[in-house]
Amino acid sequence: MSLSLDNGSSYAKRRLTHISLINQLRAIGAQADLDLPRVVVIGNQSAGKSSLVEAISGITVPRDAGTCTRCPIECRMSLGPQWTCQISIRWEFGSDGSTDNNIREVPFGSHIHKKDEVEAMLRRAQAAVLNPGQDAQNYLSLSAKQLKHLGQSQLQFSRNTICIDLSGPDMTDLAFVDLPGIIQNAQPEVVRLVEQLVASHIKGNSVILVTLPMSDDIENQKALQLAKEADPFGLRTVGVLTKPDTIPPGATKSRELWLEVIEGRRFPLKLGYFCTRQPDEDERAAHITQEDARAAESDFFENTAPWSRSTHRHRFGTQNLVANISAHLVKIIDESLPLLTDETNRQLSLCKTRLAAIPPVTSEPFSFVLELVQRFCANMRAYVKGDAEAAALVQKNSAVYQDMKIKIRSTAPVFIPYTAGHTSILPGTSVFAELQRLEDGENAKVITSFQKQITIGQIQAKIKSALTRELPNNVPYVVKLLLIKEFQSDWHDIVQRAGEQVFEGLKNHTTSLVLEGFGQYTHLRPLVENAVQALLEDKRDSMTAQISKLIKYESTAYTQNDHYLSDGKEKFLAQYKALRMKNLKKTQPAAAVASIGTPVTPTSPAAPARPLFSPSPELRVADYQQGAVPRQTATTAPGAKNLIGAPLNALPFKFSDASPSGGVPTQSPDHKPPFSFSPESTSSRSAPALLTDDARTEELKNVIEGLKRLGYAGVRPEDLQKLSPSDEYEEELALMAEVRAYFKVAYKRIIDYVPLAIDHELLYAFTDDLQFHLLSALGINGTEAVAKCAGYLAEDPDIVAEREELLSRKMRLLGVQAELLKVNMLVKG
């Protein structure tokens, strides 16, 4: 009986193509790079594994004590006109177990044409594998006696593989790897070594053929435990039950339990179990043929209960096993082809990239090093300049400068134009919102924190504490300097932090470019790194000193930008007054407004000590009488205050140029006051309603339009605030407005000059000096430049080894790519 399958069908041709592909890929060492599909045979010692391998392959393998399988044996079978065998050794690992960069498969001896010569040649090949320090050819002619007396081998087990290529008319297209039997009674390190060898082969894209002797309980078998660890769900494990003829005749229950395993009712596996029966010792001693062995096996299962009554007849016999695993292997290979192609292309691309990164060998070291330095400096200039493909550094720096700008802006003094206890300035209140609109109007991205609030009362206290010999209505200059110093107190730390952030960004980019440009040159790179770092530190010191100077300059309150400062002061003063009037009206008790009553004379006790308005000296009384300046009249209860804190005054009089006092108001019997109130109406008259914000805005608009019609073009709403009555805090408001305006002047200077200083003292200065500094540090601008450059480019042994490994891998992957291309074309064809 033959194990050959139908080799004339299209499926048979496909099977031959696929299995030949995997055999060829393994021959060129592709398993070092790819997870190749494979069938792996494992089992405990004395599990019948060797008999199974002999049954599948038709050859005899060493099985006596001391010469059992001690390395992987890869059996590759194919259909051929006549029987032939070629044994080879695939050297993949060094004697220490490390992967050999130069994977190669070397023929061991010539072709064998007689089956009875294979076993002896396998013994010689295994001896060569276990003694890698010797020339393998030395073992080719050793006799059986010489092999027996070789003494202790260099290795007990090896990961290098003995390959057997079998071809013949009774062969099926199949390939499998036979591994050493799992040892349980040996030294712990030997047991561990074999288990690790088995585990490394059964992981990944493999079909695990685990032999399980029926003479032992299935739960006690170590090989099945290792298979479960590698394949916990049993998706790629095939159980092969061996030695069914060793179950004692009376062990009926044991036979029934094993039948349940075969039929999938116990310990189920997706690929199931097969049961085989191989020749016993007597039959082997009688040199039973393969045909007779298969006939005896078939007769045993057909006439022995309970196997003979099983409904799973396709699960018995070696031929059924071989057909099943061959079909399953072809299926796995077919499914793996696209993945193998993609992975090969990916690894080949990676290999080429790594090869390109290894420094080339040059005969012109000076020119080569000079070109490296020039290219590095050009790349560095591109990043500092911010070229289209090197914008990352400039973009990061811009973000740093923007953050610095926001932090400087947040140090602006937040002046509160009223005393702290007058009204709430907590977040969420209308006053807070108004102040926030006022402060943040200059920069929409800034959200003022109001952590440093200064009330008008605090300003008043600062002025009083600083008064010495000043004339009345003169604010001590030192108060202005003190307020300016306060808002600048954090500037030094803010700008220095920005400088450090830019420096760190430059340093990181420089480090990356050094690695990119000089990383492959182990002698050159450290020198470049040290030289670059020294130059960076020098420019960092210059930058730090320069921005410190800028902050020092700002400690002196000075500007030539008079117009900008004056305009800003007027703007803030008008806004502070408007805010003050608006919020004081909102908080003024209604009784104070409703108490306007009987007119009083200038000699009345209720006459004001301080006028409601203080007209400018150039304002003529005639202007008032002619209506150019509105007259204000009111009555007040004793002690009542106006809306900004001054006493409320009744002005039922007119100004007269003929007045003895030169403009002092006098009574005129023929002139009625602009506002007249009768005592009777006082009790029935309610307080005047305050305008809403929208109504106020509309009134201001109407007033401005009216002024335009009178010829006063260009009047702005804030200009009208100048007509507000004088305030008891007039000096304080003016001081607040001037300091706040000066902040704008200084703020706009610092947010421009600090980035310019960082750019010019650090970034541009670094790239300007970089090339000359590097050439000097490397010493390649002198007479010994050529010799030094040759030393810089001298290759380390590690680089040489890496190049050789990558070249070998590239050739291997190119071979894999070519084989996959041929198979894919055949499949599509």
PDB file of N, CA, C and O in Angstrom, residues 227-237 268-271:
ATOM      1  N   ALA A 227       1.313  21.801  23.861  1.00  0.00           N
ATOM      2  CA  ALA A 227       0.460  22.159  22.732  1.00  0.00           C
ATOM      3  C   ALA A 227      -0.663  23.084  23.179  1.00  0.00           C
ATOM      4  O   ALA A 227      -1.022  24.039  22.475  1.00  0.00           O
ATOM      5  N   LYS A 228      -1.238  22.818  24.355  1.00  0.00           N
ATOM      6  CA  LYS A 228      -2.319  23.676  24.870  1.00  0.00           C
ATOM      7  C   LYS A 228      -1.810  25.077  25.196  1.00  0.00           C
ATOM      8  O   LYS A 228      -2.526  26.062  25.015  1.00  0.00           O
ATOM      9  N   GLU A 229      -0.590  25.172  25.680  1.00  0.00           N
ATOM     10  CA  GLU A 229      -0.021  26.490  25.977  1.00  0.00           C
ATOM     11  C   GLU A 229       0.164  27.306  24.695  1.00  0.00           C
ATOM     12  O   GLU A 229      -0.068  28.525  24.670  1.00  0.00           O
ATOM     13  N   ALA A 230       0.595  26.645  23.613  1.00  0.00           N
ATOM     14  CA  ALA A 230       0.798  27.348  22.344  1.00  0.00           C
ATOM     15  C   ALA A 230      -0.509  27.550  21.588  1.00  0.00           C
ATOM     16  O   ALA A 230      -0.660  28.522  20.846  1.00  0.00           O
ATOM     17  N   ASP A 231      -1.456  26.645  21.789  1.00  0.00           N
ATOM     18  CA  ASP A 231      -2.743  26.687  21.076  1.00  0.00           C
ATOM     19  C   ASP A 231      -3.868  26.422  22.081  1.00  0.00           C
ATOM     20  O   ASP A 231      -4.463  25.341  22.102  1.00  0.00           O
ATOM     21  N   PRO A 232      -4.177  27.417  22.933  1.00  0.00           N
ATOM     22  CA  PRO A 232      -5.105  27.187  24.052  1.00  0.00           C
ATOM     23  C   PRO A 232      -6.512  26.787  23.623  1.00  0.00           C
ATOM     24  O   PRO A 232      -7.219  26.110  24.380  1.00  0.00           O
ATOM     25  N   PHE A 233      -6.949  27.155  22.424  1.00  0.00           N
ATOM     26  CA  PHE A 233      -8.303  26.814  21.983  1.00  0.00           C
ATOM     27  C   PHE A 233      -8.338  25.600  21.062  1.00  0.00           C
ATOM     28  O   PHE A 233      -9.392  25.253  20.526  1.00  0.00           O
ATOM     29  N   GLY A 234      -7.185  24.966  20.872  1.00  0.00           N
ATOM     30  CA  GLY A 234      -7.132  23.753  20.068  1.00  0.00           C
ATOM     31  C   GLY A 234      -7.512  23.955  18.617  1.00  0.00           C
ATOM     32  O   GLY A 234      -8.084  23.060  17.986  1.00  0.00           O
ATOM     33  N   LEU A 235      -7.158  25.099  18.042  1.00  0.00           N
ATOM     34  CA  LEU A 235      -7.559  25.419  16.674  1.00  0.00           C
ATOM     35  C   LEU A 235      -6.597  24.883  15.629  1.00  0.00           C
ATOM     36  O   LEU A 235      -6.968  24.764  14.457  1.00  0.00           O
ATOM     37  N   ARG A 236      -5.367  24.580  16.030  1.00  0.00           N
ATOM     38  CA  ARG A 236      -4.383  24.111  15.047  1.00  0.00           C
ATOM     39  C   ARG A 236      -3.613  22.883  15.559  1.00  0.00           C
ATOM     40  O   ARG A 236      -2.488  22.629  15.143  1.00  0.00           O
ATOM     41  N   THR A 237      -4.235  22.138  16.437  1.00  0.00           N
ATOM     42  CA  THR A 237      -3.605  20.950  17.002  1.00  0.00           C
ATOM     43  C   THR A 237      -4.318  19.692  16.503  1.00  0.00           C
ATOM     44  O   THR A 237      -5.558  19.617  16.534  1.00  0.00           O
ATOM     45  N   PRO A 268     -11.920  17.749  23.175  1.00  0.00           N
ATOM     46  CA  PRO A 268     -12.119  18.050  21.749  1.00  0.00           C
ATOM     47  C   PRO A 268     -11.054  18.994  21.194  1.00  0.00           C
ATOM     48  O   PRO A 268     -10.558  19.885  21.865  1.00  0.00           O
ATOM     49  N   LEU A 269     -10.696  18.772  19.931  1.00  0.00           N
ATOM     50  CA  LEU A 269      -9.816  19.644  19.152  1.00  0.00           C
ATOM     51  C   LEU A 269     -10.510  19.952  17.834  1.00  0.00           C
ATOM     52  O   LEU A 269     -11.226  19.111  17.283  1.00  0.00           O
ATOM     53  N   LYS A 270     -10.300  21.177  17.327  1.00  0.00           N
ATOM     54  CA  LYS A 270     -10.970  21.559  16.086  1.00  0.00           C
ATOM     55  C   LYS A 270     -10.581  20.644  14.935  1.00  0.00           C
ATOM     56  O   LYS A 270     -11.410  20.259  14.106  1.00  0.00           O
ATOM     57  N   LEU A 271      -9.288  20.257  14.884  1.00  0.00           N
ATOM     58  CA  LEU A 271      -8.813  19.393  13.808  1.00  0.00           C
ATOM     59  C   LEU A 271      -8.940  17.914  14.150  1.00  0.00           C
ATOM     60  O   LEU A 271      -8.627  17.061  13.312  1.00  0.00           O
TER      61      LEU A 271
END
